[in-house]
Amino acid sequence: MISLMVAHDPNHVIGKNNQLPWHIPEDLAYFKKHTLGKGMVMGRNTFESIGRPLPKRRNVVVTRNTDYTVQGADITHNLEDAIELAKEQHEEVMIIGGEQIFREALPIADRLYITLVHQSFEGDTFFPEYGREWKLVSESERQHSNGIPYSYLVYERNAGGESGD
C-alpha cells in the first residue's frame, strides 16, 4: 500500500522556504504515530528540511544528484526504486514529500493522510489537487494548536478510481 502523508492549508500550501509554514506539535505526533516502523520516501529537499534521518523508520531519499550520500538513509534516483526499498520495511509505504514526489506518487497512491490546516498561509510549495477518485473514510473533530485550527482526514482511492458521488 502506498500512502501519502501531508499537512496542507485550504490552498494546498505545504511549505515555504523549505519549512512548514505553521507549528502544530500534535500533527508532528500524528506523523510519528503513522510512520514509525515503516519505510518513508521523501525528496532530497524534504530530507534536508528535516535535517536528519528519522529514527525507527527506513528513510529513503530520492534525488537526481548521483553523488548525494547521507549516513542513515538510502538514496535512490527515482520514485519506483524508492518505493521498492521502503516496502522492505513494511507493507505500507509512507510518501512524505515534497511537492514533486507527491505529484509523481499521487496517481499510484492508495491512501491519503491529510492534516487539513483550516487557515491560509503564504507558501511556495503545494500539494497537488485530489478529487473525485478519493473517498473520505475518516475525519477528526476540528482541533486547535497555537491558535491554528486543523483536522485529520483519511482518504482511500475509490475502487477503479470511480467518483464517490
Short mmCIF file of N, CA, C and O in Angstrom, two decimals, residues 11 42 51 62 121 123 126 160:
data_model
loop_
_atom_site.label_atom_id
_atom_site.label_comp_id
_atom_site.label_asym_id
_atom_site.label_seq_id
_atom_site.Cartn_x
_atom_site.Cartn_y
_atom_site.Cartn_z
N ASN A 11 -5.49 26.24 0.42
CA ASN A 11 -4.93 26.49 -0.91
C ASN A 11 -3.87 25.47 -1.30
O ASN A 11 -3.14 25.68 -2.26
N MET A 42 10.96 10.25 0.56
CA MET A 42 10.93 11.71 0.50
C MET A 42 11.95 12.21 -0.50
O MET A 42 12.92 11.52 -0.81
N GLY A 51 16.47 17.51 8.43
CA GLY A 51 17.80 17.68 9.00
C GLY A 51 18.52 16.43 9.44
O GLY A 51 19.70 16.49 9.78
N VAL A 62 14.93 10.43 -2.47
CA VAL A 62 15.00 10.45 -3.93
C VAL A 62 15.69 11.75 -4.35
O VAL A 62 15.30 12.83 -3.92
N PHE A 121 -2.04 30.19 4.55
CA PHE A 121 -0.66 30.62 4.78
C PHE A 121 -0.02 30.94 3.44
O PHE A 121 -0.42 30.42 2.41
N GLY A 123 2.98 30.48 0.86
CA GLY A 123 3.87 29.36 0.62
C GLY A 123 4.39 29.35 -0.79
O GLY A 123 3.92 30.09 -1.66
N PHE A 126 3.38 23.30 -2.92
CA PHE A 126 1.97 22.95 -2.88
C PHE A 126 1.74 21.45 -3.05
O PHE A 126 2.50 20.78 -3.73
N GLY A 160 -11.44 1.28 -8.71
CA GLY A 160 -11.47 1.64 -10.11
C GLY A 160 -11.36 3.12 -10.37
O GLY A 160 -11.55 3.57 -11.49
#
